[in-house]
Tab-separated table of C-alpha atoms and ligand atoms in Angstrom:
chain	number	residue	atom	x	y	z
A	1467	UNK	CA	-31.632	18.547	24.326
A	1468	UNK	CA	-30.867	22.211	24.900
A	1469	UNK	CA	-33.952	24.886	25.434
A	1470	UNK	CA	-34.462	27.589	23.099
A	1471	UNK	CA	-33.030	30.190	25.341
A	1472	UNK	CA	-29.959	28.455	26.045
A	1473	UNK	CA	-29.406	28.042	22.178
A	1474	UNK	CA	-29.940	31.839	21.573
A	1475	UNK	CA	-27.608	32.777	24.382
A	1476	UNK	CA	-24.688	30.340	23.302
A	1477	UNK	CA	-24.984	31.678	19.632
A	1478	UNK	CA	-25.190	35.456	20.418
A	1479	UNK	CA	-21.580	34.924	22.256
A	1480	UNK	CA	-19.968	32.959	18.944
A	1481	UNK	CA	-18.959	36.469	17.417
A	1482	UNK	CA	-17.130	37.228	20.624
A	1483	UNK	CA	-15.505	33.913	20.727
A	1484	UNK	CA	-14.399	34.244	16.826
A	1485	UNK	CA	-12.786	37.699	17.662
A	1486	UNK	CA	-11.154	36.395	20.810
A	1487	UNK	CA	-10.430	32.851	19.737
A	1488	UNK	CA	-6.511	32.822	19.707
A	1489	UNK	CA	-6.431	34.596	23.048
A	1490	UNK	CA	-9.212	32.510	24.638
A	1491	UNK	CA	-7.445	29.178	23.668
A	1492	UNK	CA	-4.018	30.281	24.935
A	1493	UNK	CA	-5.573	31.472	28.247
A	1494	UNK	CA	-7.311	28.101	28.341
A	1495	UNK	CA	-4.543	25.662	28.173
A	1496	UNK	CA	-2.155	28.166	30.348
A	1497	UNK	CA	-4.798	27.937	32.915
A	1498	UNK	CA	-5.708	24.354	32.636
A	1499	UNK	CA	-1.564	23.035	32.908
A	1500	UNK	CA	-1.482	25.434	35.822
A	1501	UNK	CA	-4.192	24.194	37.660
A	1502	UNK	CA	-3.918	20.657	36.585
A	1503	UNK	CA	-0.117	20.061	35.691
A	1504	UNK	CA	-1.049	16.086	35.484
A	1505	UNK	CA	-2.467	16.856	32.172
A	1506	UNK	CA	0.547	17.696	30.905
A	1507	UNK	CA	1.361	13.955	31.038
A	1508	UNK	CA	-1.552	13.587	28.644
A	1509	UNK	CA	-1.344	16.147	26.058
A	1510	UNK	CA	1.012	16.200	23.311
A	1511	UNK	CA	3.061	19.209	24.157
A	1512	UNK	CA	4.830	20.018	20.897
A	1513	UNK	CA	1.365	20.245	19.327
A	1514	UNK	CA	0.711	22.977	21.885
A	1515	UNK	CA	3.843	24.798	21.031
A	1516	UNK	CA	2.870	24.639	17.315
A	1517	UNK	CA	-0.649	26.155	18.315
A	1518	UNK	CA	-2.165	23.459	16.268
A	1519	UNK	CA	-3.938	21.546	18.976
A	1520	UNK	CA	-5.357	24.690	20.665
A	1521	UNK	CA	-6.840	25.765	17.289
A	1522	UNK	CA	-8.412	22.538	16.799
A	1523	UNK	CA	-10.221	22.343	20.042
A	1524	UNK	CA	-11.281	26.181	19.539
A	1525	UNK	CA	-12.541	25.255	16.034
A	1526	UNK	CA	-14.717	22.120	17.613
A	1527	UNK	CA	-16.284	24.340	20.212
A	1528	UNK	CA	-17.063	26.950	17.725
A	1529	UNK	CA	-18.526	24.510	15.134
A	1530	UNK	CA	-20.635	23.056	17.933
A	1531	UNK	CA	-21.924	26.322	18.956
A	1532	UNK	CA	-22.932	26.974	15.494
A	1533	UNK	CA	-24.522	23.496	14.867
A	1534	UNK	CA	-26.591	23.281	18.358
A	1535	UNK	CA	-29.837	22.846	16.416
A	1536	UNK	CA	-28.328	20.062	14.122
A	1537	UNK	CA	-25.549	17.874	15.556
A	1538	UNK	CA	-25.776	15.473	12.969
A	1539	UNK	CA	-23.602	18.069	10.645
A	1540	UNK	CA	-20.589	17.364	13.274
A	1541	UNK	CA	-21.097	13.464	13.266
A	1542	UNK	CA	-17.883	12.682	11.418
A	1543	UNK	CA	-15.976	15.391	13.472
A	1544	UNK	CA	-17.465	13.852	16.628
A	1545	UNK	CA	-15.938	10.538	15.517
A	1546	UNK	CA	-12.662	11.402	14.628
A	1547	UNK	CA	-12.226	13.258	18.060
A	1548	UNK	CA	-13.479	10.477	19.782
A	1549	UNK	CA	-10.967	8.047	18.246
A	1550	UNK	CA	-8.355	10.439	18.992
A	1551	UNK	CA	-9.344	10.963	22.409
A	1552	UNK	CA	-9.279	6.752	23.222
A	1553	UNK	CA	-5.434	7.000	21.745
A	1554	UNK	CA	-4.773	9.361	24.925
A	1555	UNK	CA	-7.115	7.238	27.199
A	1556	UNK	CA	-9.140	10.156	27.847
A	1557	UNK	CA	-11.451	9.546	30.845
A	1558	UNK	CA	-14.833	10.879	31.792
A	1559	UNK	CA	-13.703	12.776	34.570
A	1560	UNK	CA	-11.188	14.904	32.699
A	1561	UNK	CA	-14.503	16.481	30.751
A	1562	UNK	CA	-15.275	18.140	34.030
A	1563	UNK	CA	-11.797	19.723	34.413
A	1564	UNK	CA	-11.730	20.712	30.687
A	1565	UNK	CA	-15.256	22.281	31.321
A	1566	UNK	CA	-14.313	24.356	34.223
A	1567	UNK	CA	-11.062	25.999	32.380
A	1568	UNK	CA	-13.147	26.629	29.682
A	1569	UNK	CA	-16.212	28.610	31.538
A	1570	UNK	CA	-13.525	30.123	33.884
A	1571	UNK	CA	-11.738	31.220	30.456
A	1572	UNK	CA	-14.943	32.796	29.107
A	1573	UNK	CA	-15.409	34.657	32.443
A	1574	UNK	CA	-11.861	35.733	32.717
A	1575	UNK	CA	-11.498	37.094	29.171
A	1576	UNK	CA	-15.083	37.820	28.100
A	1577	UNK	CA	-15.760	40.973	29.727
A	1578	UNK	CA	-19.052	42.447	30.657
A	1579	UNK	CA	-20.751	40.475	27.793
A	1580	UNK	CA	-20.203	37.071	29.908
A	1581	UNK	CA	-22.908	37.388	32.239
A	1582	UNK	CA	-23.964	34.732	34.857
A	1583	UNK	CA	-26.620	33.896	32.258
A	1584	UNK	CA	-23.919	33.251	29.549
A	1585	UNK	CA	-21.870	31.041	31.641
A	1586	UNK	CA	-24.885	29.066	32.599
A	1587	UNK	CA	-25.970	28.648	28.839
A	1588	UNK	CA	-22.243	27.578	28.015
A	1589	UNK	CA	-22.169	25.229	30.828
A	1590	UNK	CA	-25.350	23.297	29.679
A	1591	UNK	CA	-24.225	23.372	26.180
A	1592	UNK	CA	-20.677	21.906	27.091
A	1593	UNK	CA	-22.327	19.453	29.140
A	1594	UNK	CA	-24.478	18.243	26.376
A	1595	UNK	CA	-21.180	17.858	23.967
A	1596	UNK	CA	-19.193	16.342	26.681
A	1597	UNK	CA	-21.606	13.802	27.112
A	1598	UNK	CA	-21.784	12.950	23.469
A	1599	UNK	CA	-18.127	12.269	23.579
A	1600	UNK	CA	-18.111	10.275	26.858
A	1601	UNK	CA	-20.689	7.902	25.522
A	1602	UNK	CA	-18.988	7.405	22.001
A	1603	UNK	CA	-15.549	7.052	23.720
A	1604	UNK	CA	-16.947	4.425	26.346
A	1605	UNK	CA	-18.365	2.699	23.497
A	1606	UNK	CA	-15.074	2.432	21.397
A	1607	UNK	CA	-12.948	1.580	24.682
A	1608	UNK	CA	-15.635	-1.346	25.200
A	1609	UNK	CA	-15.233	-2.521	21.876
A	1610	UNK	CA	-11.280	-2.447	21.707
A	1611	UNK	CA	-11.368	-4.430	25.230
A	1612	UNK	CA	-13.790	-7.133	24.233
A	1613	UNK	CA	-12.907	-8.288	20.777
A	1614	UNK	CA	-10.782	-11.034	20.613
A	1615	UNK	CA	-6.886	-10.220	21.386
A	1616	UNK	CA	-8.497	-6.671	22.369
A	1617	UNK	CA	-7.560	-4.789	25.548
A	1618	UNK	CA	-7.920	-1.707	27.475
A	1619	UNK	CA	-5.540	0.984	28.504
A	1620	UNK	CA	-1.973	0.048	27.964
A	1621	UNK	CA	-0.511	-3.483	27.113
A	1622	UNK	CA	2.994	-3.949	27.089
A	1623	UNK	CA	4.715	-5.349	23.566
A	1624	UNK	CA	8.123	-6.371	22.961
A	1625	UNK	CA	9.923	-5.005	20.003
A	1626	UNK	CA	10.828	-8.291	17.969
A	1627	UNK	CA	12.401	-6.766	14.769
A	1628	UNK	CA	13.499	-3.150	14.019
A	1629	UNK	CA	14.141	-2.838	10.231
A	1630	UNK	CA	15.648	0.331	8.637
A	1631	UNK	CA	13.432	1.251	5.701
A	1632	UNK	CA	15.353	4.349	4.464
A	1633	UNK	CA	17.800	6.870	5.761
A	1634	UNK	CA	15.310	8.264	8.205
A	1635	UNK	CA	12.440	5.658	8.413
A	1636	UNK	CA	12.569	2.356	10.658
A	1637	UNK	CA	9.932	-0.232	11.181
A	1638	UNK	CA	9.330	-1.676	14.433
A	1639	UNK	CA	7.181	-5.043	14.550
A	1640	UNK	CA	5.808	-5.605	18.208
A	1641	UNK	CA	4.351	-8.740	19.835
A	1642	UNK	CA	2.361	-8.786	23.250
A	1643	UNK	CA	4.647	-9.664	26.027
A	1644	UNK	CA	1.519	-12.073	27.473
A	1645	UNK	CA	1.928	-13.873	24.135
A	1646	UNK	CA	-1.832	-13.519	23.722
A	1647	UNK	CA	-3.441	-12.730	20.385
A	1648	UNK	CA	-3.571	-9.422	19.007
A	1649	UNK	CA	-7.096	-7.752	18.015
A	1650	UNK	CA	-7.565	-7.213	14.383
A	1651	UNK	CA	-7.838	-3.606	13.124
A	1652	UNK	CA	-8.785	-1.665	9.879
A	1653	UNK	CA	-6.032	-0.834	7.274
A	1654	UNK	CA	-5.498	2.779	7.907
A	1655	UNK	CA	-5.767	2.803	11.830
A	1656	UNK	CA	-3.149	3.908	14.105
A	1657	UNK	CA	-1.919	2.623	17.646
A	1658	UNK	CA	-0.866	5.067	20.082
A	1659	UNK	CA	2.502	4.403	22.402
A	1660	UNK	CA	2.756	5.675	25.828
A	1661	UNK	CA	6.428	6.323	26.181
A	1662	UNK	CA	8.091	6.721	29.698
A	1663	UNK	CA	11.914	7.434	29.353
A	1664	UNK	CA	14.569	9.010	31.405
A	1665	UNK	CA	15.528	11.289	28.826
A	1666	UNK	CA	11.746	12.775	28.511
A	1667	UNK	CA	10.312	15.379	31.117
A	1668	UNK	CA	7.009	14.154	30.767
A	1669	UNK	CA	5.249	11.070	29.815
A	1670	UNK	CA	4.485	11.164	26.084
A	1671	UNK	CA	1.659	9.931	23.979
A	1672	UNK	CA	2.162	9.510	20.058
A	1673	UNK	CA	0.376	8.041	17.264
A	1674	UNK	CA	1.652	5.464	14.580
A	1675	UNK	CA	-0.461	4.417	11.781
A	1676	UNK	CA	-0.344	0.610	11.333
A	1677	UNK	CA	1.850	-0.234	8.338
A	1678	UNK	CA	0.594	-3.612	7.487
A	1679	UNK	CA	-2.360	-5.407	7.262
A	1680	UNK	CA	-3.792	-7.123	10.565
A	1681	UNK	CA	-2.686	-10.322	11.117
A	1682	UNK	CA	-3.723	-11.031	14.603
A	1683	UNK	CA	-0.329	-11.597	15.868
A	1684	UNK	CA	1.673	-8.591	15.940
A	1685	UNK	CA	1.885	-4.707	15.193
A	1686	UNK	CA	3.842	-3.030	12.887
A	1687	UNK	CA	4.795	0.729	12.915
A	1688	UNK	CA	6.996	2.440	10.592
A	1689	UNK	CA	8.559	5.672	12.178
A	1690	UNK	CA	10.308	8.404	10.651
A	1691	UNK	CA	13.347	10.196	12.784
A	1692	UNK	CA	11.839	13.457	13.957
A	1693	UNK	CA	11.480	15.060	17.380
A	1694	UNK	CA	11.822	13.659	20.902
A	1695	UNK	CA	9.992	10.266	20.751
A	1696	UNK	CA	10.719	9.084	17.415
A	1697	UNK	CA	14.532	9.925	17.893
A	1698	UNK	CA	14.031	7.975	21.089
A	1699	UNK	CA	12.628	4.995	19.390
A	1700	UNK	CA	15.352	5.192	16.525
A	1701	UNK	CA	18.352	5.517	19.001
A	1702	UNK	CA	17.639	4.058	22.352
A	1703	UNK	CA	14.796	1.541	21.958
A	1704	UNK	CA	16.260	-1.738	20.559
A	1705	UNK	CA	15.105	-5.188	19.898
A	1706	UNK	CA	13.881	-6.949	23.184
A	1707	UNK	CA	12.679	-3.723	24.586
A	1708	UNK	CA	8.975	-3.208	25.646
A	1709	UNK	CA	6.546	-0.628	24.660
A	1710	UNK	CA	3.232	0.299	26.164
A	1711	UNK	CA	0.680	0.429	23.579
A	1712	UNK	CA	-2.954	1.478	23.466
A	1713	UNK	CA	-5.528	-0.150	21.327
A	1714	UNK	CA	-5.541	0.665	17.419
A	1715	UNK	CA	-8.041	3.704	16.618
A	1716	UNK	CA	-8.905	6.050	13.935
A	1717	UNK	CA	-11.778	6.808	11.537
A	1718	UNK	CA	-9.447	6.843	8.157
A	1719	UNK	CA	-10.019	3.573	7.156
A	1720	UNK	CA	-10.199	1.649	3.632
A	1721	UNK	CA	-13.988	1.914	3.196
A	1722	UNK	CA	-14.004	1.705	-0.614
A	1723	UNK	CA	-15.666	-1.979	-1.856
A	1724	UNK	CA	-12.994	-4.187	-3.465
A	1725	UNK	CA	-14.615	-3.556	-6.675
A	1726	UNK	CA	-13.957	0.101	-6.719
A	1727	UNK	CA	-10.700	1.496	-7.858
A	1728	UNK	CA	-8.342	2.912	-5.231
A	1729	UNK	CA	-5.884	5.338	-5.668
A	1730	UNK	CA	-3.469	5.608	-2.534
A	1731	UNK	CA	-1.338	8.782	-2.464
A	1732	UNK	CA	1.527	9.685	0.007
A	1733	UNK	CA	4.483	11.385	0.562
A	1734	UNK	CA	7.534	10.827	2.748
A	1735	UNK	CA	6.384	8.466	5.908
A	1736	UNK	CA	2.661	9.526	4.929
A	1737	UNK	CA	2.918	6.003	3.180
A	1738	UNK	CA	2.369	4.136	6.453
A	1739	UNK	CA	-1.503	3.757	6.459
A	1740	UNK	CA	-1.347	3.211	2.791
A	1741	UNK	CA	0.743	0.428	3.045
A	1742	UNK	CA	-1.765	-1.474	5.151
A	1743	UNK	CA	-4.650	-0.381	2.618
A	1744	UNK	CA	-2.199	-1.681	-0.005
A	1745	UNK	CA	-1.809	-5.123	1.568
A	1746	UNK	CA	-5.704	-5.157	2.301
A	1747	UNK	CA	-6.489	-4.609	-1.280
A	1748	UNK	CA	-4.139	-7.053	-2.781
A	1749	UNK	CA	-5.437	-9.754	-0.265
A	1750	UNK	CA	-8.843	-9.287	-1.848
A	1751	UNK	CA	-8.259	-9.561	-5.591
A	1752	UNK	CA	-9.552	-6.174	-5.713
A	1753	UNK	CA	-10.167	-3.819	-8.855
A	1754	UNK	CA	-7.211	-1.511	-9.856
A	1755	UNK	CA	-5.193	0.101	-7.288
A	1756	UNK	CA	-2.794	3.004	-8.143
A	1757	UNK	CA	-0.047	3.817	-5.663
A	1758	UNK	CA	1.330	7.413	-5.804
A	1759	UNK	CA	4.191	8.298	-3.835
A	1760	UNK	CA	6.630	11.059	-3.467
A	1761	UNK	CA	9.855	11.478	-1.518
A	1762	UNK	CA	13.414	12.944	-1.780
A	1763	UNK	CA	15.242	10.401	-3.464
A	1764	UNK	CA	16.035	6.205	-3.509
A	1765	UNK	CA	17.721	7.008	0.003
A	1766	UNK	CA	14.649	8.204	1.626
A	1767	UNK	CA	12.200	5.787	-0.447
A	1768	UNK	CA	10.928	3.330	2.362
A	1769	UNK	CA	9.722	0.021	1.406
A	1770	UNK	CA	10.843	0.480	-2.224
A	1771	UNK	CA	11.961	-3.309	-2.585
A	1772	UNK	CA	8.751	-4.417	-0.992
A	1773	UNK	CA	6.602	-2.191	-3.457
A	1774	UNK	CA	8.718	-3.562	-6.419
A	1775	UNK	CA	7.792	-7.108	-5.380
A	1776	UNK	CA	4.228	-6.341	-5.099
A	1777	UNK	CA	4.079	-4.659	-8.747
A	1778	UNK	CA	5.781	-7.631	-9.944
A	1779	UNK	CA	3.133	-10.304	-8.668
A	1780	UNK	CA	-0.047	-8.247	-9.027
A	1781	UNK	CA	-1.426	-7.257	-12.224
A	1782	UNK	CA	-4.177	-4.804	-10.628
A	1783	UNK	CA	-1.425	-2.893	-8.969
A	1784	UNK	CA	0.554	-0.011	-10.588
A	1785	UNK	CA	2.757	2.710	-9.464
A	1786	UNK	CA	4.120	6.581	-10.133
A	1787	UNK	CA	6.969	7.395	-7.815
A	1788	UNK	CA	8.343	11.221	-7.806
A	1789	UNK	CA	11.630	11.969	-6.578
A	1790	UNK	CA	12.288	15.451	-5.745
A	1791	UNK	CA	16.090	15.065	-6.435
A	1792	UNK	CA	16.964	11.613	-7.556
A	1793	UNK	CA	20.709	10.863	-6.952
A	1794	UNK	CA	22.913	9.235	-9.575
A	1795	UNK	CA	22.513	5.891	-8.600
A	1796	UNK	CA	18.624	5.978	-8.294
A	1797	UNK	CA	17.121	4.297	-11.599
A	1798	UNK	CA	14.414	6.082	-13.940
A	1799	UNK	CA	11.437	4.085	-14.662
A	1800	UNK	CA	12.451	1.446	-12.098
A	1801	UNK	CA	12.870	3.456	-9.052
A	1802	UNK	CA	11.012	6.385	-9.788
A	1803	UNK	CA	9.165	7.648	-12.682
A	1804	UNK	CA	8.906	11.387	-12.178
A	1805	UNK	CA	11.148	14.223	-10.872
A	1806	UNK	CA	10.164	17.273	-8.643
A	1807	UNK	CA	6.795	17.483	-6.602
A	1808	UNK	CA	4.031	15.316	-7.170
A	1809	UNK	CA	2.044	16.700	-10.379
A	1810	UNK	CA	-1.319	14.772	-10.968
A	1811	UNK	CA	-1.819	16.198	-14.154
A	1812	UNK	CA	1.308	14.177	-15.544
A	1813	UNK	CA	-0.697	10.823	-14.820
A	1814	UNK	CA	-4.250	12.241	-15.158
A	1815	UNK	CA	-5.317	9.284	-17.601
A	1816	UNK	CA	-4.657	6.912	-15.307
A	1817	UNK	CA	-6.961	8.660	-12.318
A	1818	UNK	CA	-9.991	7.113	-12.166
A	1819	UNK	CA	-13.274	9.425	-12.333
A	1820	UNK	CA	-15.337	7.074	-9.970
A	1821	UNK	CA	-12.587	5.889	-7.762
A	1822	UNK	CA	-11.800	6.582	-4.261
A	1823	UNK	CA	-8.532	8.509	-3.254
A	1824	UNK	CA	-6.795	7.972	0.133
A	1825	UNK	CA	-4.135	10.620	1.266
A	1826	UNK	CA	-1.537	10.937	3.741
A	1827	UNK	CA	1.487	13.093	4.048
A	1828	UNK	CA	2.571	16.705	5.391
A	1829	UNK	CA	-0.202	19.210	5.448
A	1830	UNK	CA	1.121	21.353	2.368
A	1831	UNK	CA	1.699	18.314	0.306
A	1832	UNK	CA	-1.996	17.221	0.894
A	1833	UNK	CA	-3.384	20.788	0.632
A	1834	UNK	CA	-1.583	20.622	-2.967
A	1835	UNK	CA	-3.059	17.179	-3.831
A	1836	UNK	CA	-6.641	17.902	-2.680
A	1837	UNK	CA	-6.478	21.196	-4.974
A	1838	UNK	CA	-5.010	18.976	-7.941
A	1839	UNK	CA	-7.823	16.404	-7.397
A	1840	UNK	CA	-10.536	19.120	-7.292
A	1841	UNK	CA	-9.304	20.468	-10.497
A	1842	UNK	CA	-9.181	17.102	-12.167
A	1843	UNK	CA	-13.009	16.911	-11.469
A	1844	UNK	CA	-12.450	14.396	-8.154
A	1845	UNK	CA	-15.479	15.230	-5.817
A	1846	UNK	CA	-14.585	15.890	-1.850
A	1847	UNK	CA	-16.519	12.810	-1.216
A	1848	UNK	CA	-13.915	10.920	-2.873
A	1849	UNK	CA	-11.203	12.236	-0.923
A	1850	UNK	CA	-10.448	10.797	2.548
A	1851	UNK	CA	-7.084	11.735	3.986
A	1852	UNK	CA	-5.454	11.691	7.529
A	1853	UNK	CA	-2.682	14.091	9.088
A	1854	UNK	CA	-0.073	13.091	11.521
A	1855	UNK	CA	-1.147	15.872	13.753
A	1856	UNK	CA	-3.964	17.764	15.024
A	1857	UNK	CA	-6.568	17.828	12.384
A	1858	UNK	CA	-6.891	20.620	10.022
A	1859	UNK	CA	-9.458	21.392	7.136
A	1860	UNK	CA	-7.580	21.181	3.825
B	3177	FAD	C1	-2.864	9.450	13.303
B	3177	FAD	C2	-1.474	9.712	13.298
B	3177	FAD	C3	-0.647	8.605	12.844
B	3177	FAD	C4	0.589	9.100	12.517
B	3177	FAD	N1	1.577	7.879	12.120
B	3177	FAD	C5	2.929	8.145	11.946
B	3177	FAD	C6	3.543	7.009	11.420
B	3177	FAD	O1	3.001	5.996	10.915
B	3177	FAD	N2	4.917	7.229	11.325
B	3177	FAD	C7	5.552	8.427	11.900
B	3177	FAD	O2	6.695	8.387	11.811
B	3177	FAD	N3	4.810	9.254	12.388
B	3177	FAD	C8	3.368	8.953	12.561
B	3177	FAD	N4	2.619	10.175	13.245
B	3177	FAD	C9	3.618	11.171	13.971
B	3177	FAD	C10	3.773	10.794	15.522
B	3177	FAD	O3	2.693	10.684	16.175
B	3177	FAD	C11	4.705	11.952	16.101
B	3177	FAD	O4	4.143	13.167	15.947
B	3177	FAD	C12	5.930	12.169	15.274
B	3177	FAD	O5	7.002	10.747	15.570
B	3177	FAD	C13	6.853	13.043	15.896
B	3177	FAD	O6	7.009	13.186	17.353
B	3177	FAD	P1	8.330	13.351	18.056
B	3177	FAD	O7	7.965	13.297	19.487
B	3177	FAD	O8	9.191	12.601	17.517
B	3177	FAD	O9	8.425	14.866	17.566
B	3177	FAD	P2	8.240	15.873	18.992
B	3177	FAD	O10	9.093	16.272	19.767
B	3177	FAD	O11	6.808	15.816	19.174
B	3177	FAD	O12	8.228	17.132	17.495
B	3177	FAD	C14	7.777	17.346	16.615
B	3177	FAD	C15	7.983	18.214	15.617
B	3177	FAD	O13	7.834	19.593	16.507
B	3177	FAD	C16	8.926	20.337	16.388
B	3177	FAD	N5	9.015	20.959	17.757
B	3177	FAD	C17	8.935	20.378	18.702
B	3177	FAD	N6	8.863	21.317	19.804
B	3177	FAD	C18	8.920	22.246	19.277
B	3177	FAD	C19	8.643	23.907	19.919
B	3177	FAD	N7	8.871	23.740	20.918
B	3177	FAD	N8	8.713	24.535	18.740
B	3177	FAD	C20	8.797	24.500	17.679
B	3177	FAD	N9	8.846	23.520	17.089
B	3177	FAD	C21	8.913	22.220	18.003
B	3177	FAD	C22	10.055	19.283	15.886
B	3177	FAD	O14	11.032	19.777	16.015
B	3177	FAD	C23	9.634	18.108	15.377
B	3177	FAD	O15	9.961	18.524	13.867
B	3177	FAD	C24	1.390	10.085	13.319
B	3177	FAD	C25	0.614	10.955	13.680
B	3177	FAD	C26	-1.000	10.892	13.861
B	3177	FAD	C27	-1.567	11.930	14.331
B	3178	HEM	C1	-16.238	18.798	24.705
B	3178	HEM	C2	-15.171	19.020	24.937
B	3178	HEM	C3	-13.567	18.645	23.970
B	3178	HEM	C4	-13.533	18.864	22.490
B	3178	HEM	C5	-14.688	19.646	21.738
B	3178	HEM	C6	-12.281	18.581	22.197
B	3178	HEM	C7	-11.746	18.634	20.912
B	3178	HEM	C8	-10.492	18.260	20.618
B	3178	HEM	C9	-10.350	18.349	19.075
B	3178	HEM	C10	-10.814	18.829	18.176
B	3178	HEM	C11	-9.074	17.259	19.024
B	3178	HEM	C12	-8.382	17.305	17.807
B	3178	HEM	C13	-8.503	15.932	16.923
B	3178	HEM	C14	-7.834	15.854	15.883
B	3178	HEM	O1	-6.801	15.859	15.754
B	3178	HEM	O2	-8.331	14.975	15.216
B	3178	HEM	C15	-8.998	17.147	20.434
B	3178	HEM	C16	-7.719	16.088	20.615
B	3178	HEM	C17	-7.287	16.018	22.016
B	3178	HEM	N1	-8.002	16.260	22.874
B	3178	HEM	FE1	-9.802	16.993	23.128
B	3178	HEM	N2	-11.799	17.756	23.154
B	3178	HEM	C18	-12.478	17.560	24.235
B	3178	HEM	C19	-12.165	17.254	25.445
B	3178	HEM	C20	-10.927	16.766	25.978
B	3178	HEM	C21	-10.681	16.466	27.332
B	3178	HEM	C22	-11.567	16.216	28.382
B	3178	HEM	C23	-9.304	15.995	27.110
B	3178	HEM	C24	-8.532	15.511	28.280
B	3178	HEM	C25	-8.178	16.168	29.277
B	3178	HEM	C26	-8.947	16.156	25.953
B	3178	HEM	C27	-7.749	15.785	25.588
B	3178	HEM	C28	-7.407	16.044	24.032
B	3178	HEM	C29	-6.026	15.375	23.540
B	3178	HEM	C30	-4.810	14.966	24.427
B	3178	HEM	C31	-6.091	15.484	22.124
B	3178	HEM	C32	-4.812	15.249	21.255
B	3178	HEM	C33	-3.916	16.320	21.256
B	3178	HEM	C34	-2.686	16.195	20.340
B	3178	HEM	O3	-2.918	15.677	19.222
B	3178	HEM	O4	-1.796	16.904	20.585
B	3178	HEM	N3	-9.899	16.532	25.344
B	3178	HEM	N4	-9.837	17.477	21.236
């Protein structure tokens, strides 16, 4: 626990941090990558370019400073970040590196206000936070390694099948090269791929949600062609090739009991974690499940045939699909039900007041859906969401 004086000093510097926020984070990352270039192999550099990861780190440190007396407020954020860190195989020793550059950044940019006493206080506070993460991550690594079919670090998996699901989205079914069992995971969790390839300047780590329910034998991911790594997966990695896989992680999981109604809402490739949740619901004879999905049109509608199969077989499942710009070949009422962007008021009578809502898709889509859900009286505690990038509050 931190002493009162340390807490006071850290809190007194929070306005300074808030004011200098973006400059501090930019300086911090530049400094860290200059002194410890090996960390370029760890961080997702396109998230650095977009500025979202630096912002996420800064917001977390500022939130920590604000809640020093009662860290329980931060529990869910710590959980999310710890899961994310294990996907990048973050090690305890790296906390000392981050801490060193954080303190040096404060000293270099903080001006006269940052005295030795301030640095000491932040060093103590950072040490406490780092230990919280180190301990939680150690537990997650241990859990991933010790369960049946589990492992630590990377494990080679062969691409057994590659299936085009739509114009831009392809599934990869992965089986372990060692022929062993594959640990079970929770619907909604993601694996991480550590990809090394002659066309990449650095080793890149990327997360992909597991797009089927756990089965103990293989892992399936469903990937949209986007930037560097996903294009390589689409164009350069074929059936028979091997990928290095980091164990499943993530705290965005189907937690609703099977007797609660559930609404699964996605746009584009955001349907992947929803699909694992949908399979889990169907396997359990659950209460009603409503599938709401938005995409451009039939050419971009991944897993359409599989959805139609489930709808034909499962009385508890219903769906509403939005196509932004349907093609002449798209069949209204069969392939899709609504045109344009997803508008929940069109289907308000189907939305359960007491149900749990799971969302995944691009940030602007989710911000709009959260706003629409709130307007329809759905409480924030009923809304759960995953972003395919550094976390942002909606
Ligand atoms: C928890 C989680 C689950 C995920 N699940 C899935 C999933 O199921 N399916 C899926 O397809 N994806 C998923 N993702 C996203 C995935 O991890 C990758 O981010 C995605 O595949 C893009 O990676 P990339 O290497 O192809 O693109 P990157 O090269 O990383 O580029 C990403 C985007 O940034 C842009 N960009 C890159 N560099 C710059 C720059 N210098 N300036 C401006 N813009 C730039 C690119 O044009 C591109 O649009 C998930 C992400 C997370 C965090
Ligand atoms: C107390 C110290 C730390 C804090 C407060 C912190 C905070 C964060 C936050 C808020 C995120 C975003 C989480 C999300 O998107 O959900 C994140 C991601 C990440 N962190 Fe940390 N972190 C810390 C230490 C470290 C260390 C020591 C390393 C390793 C050098 C590290 C590497 C990463 C990486 C690689 C990501 C993912 C980046 C991405 O998605 O682009 N972090 N961290």
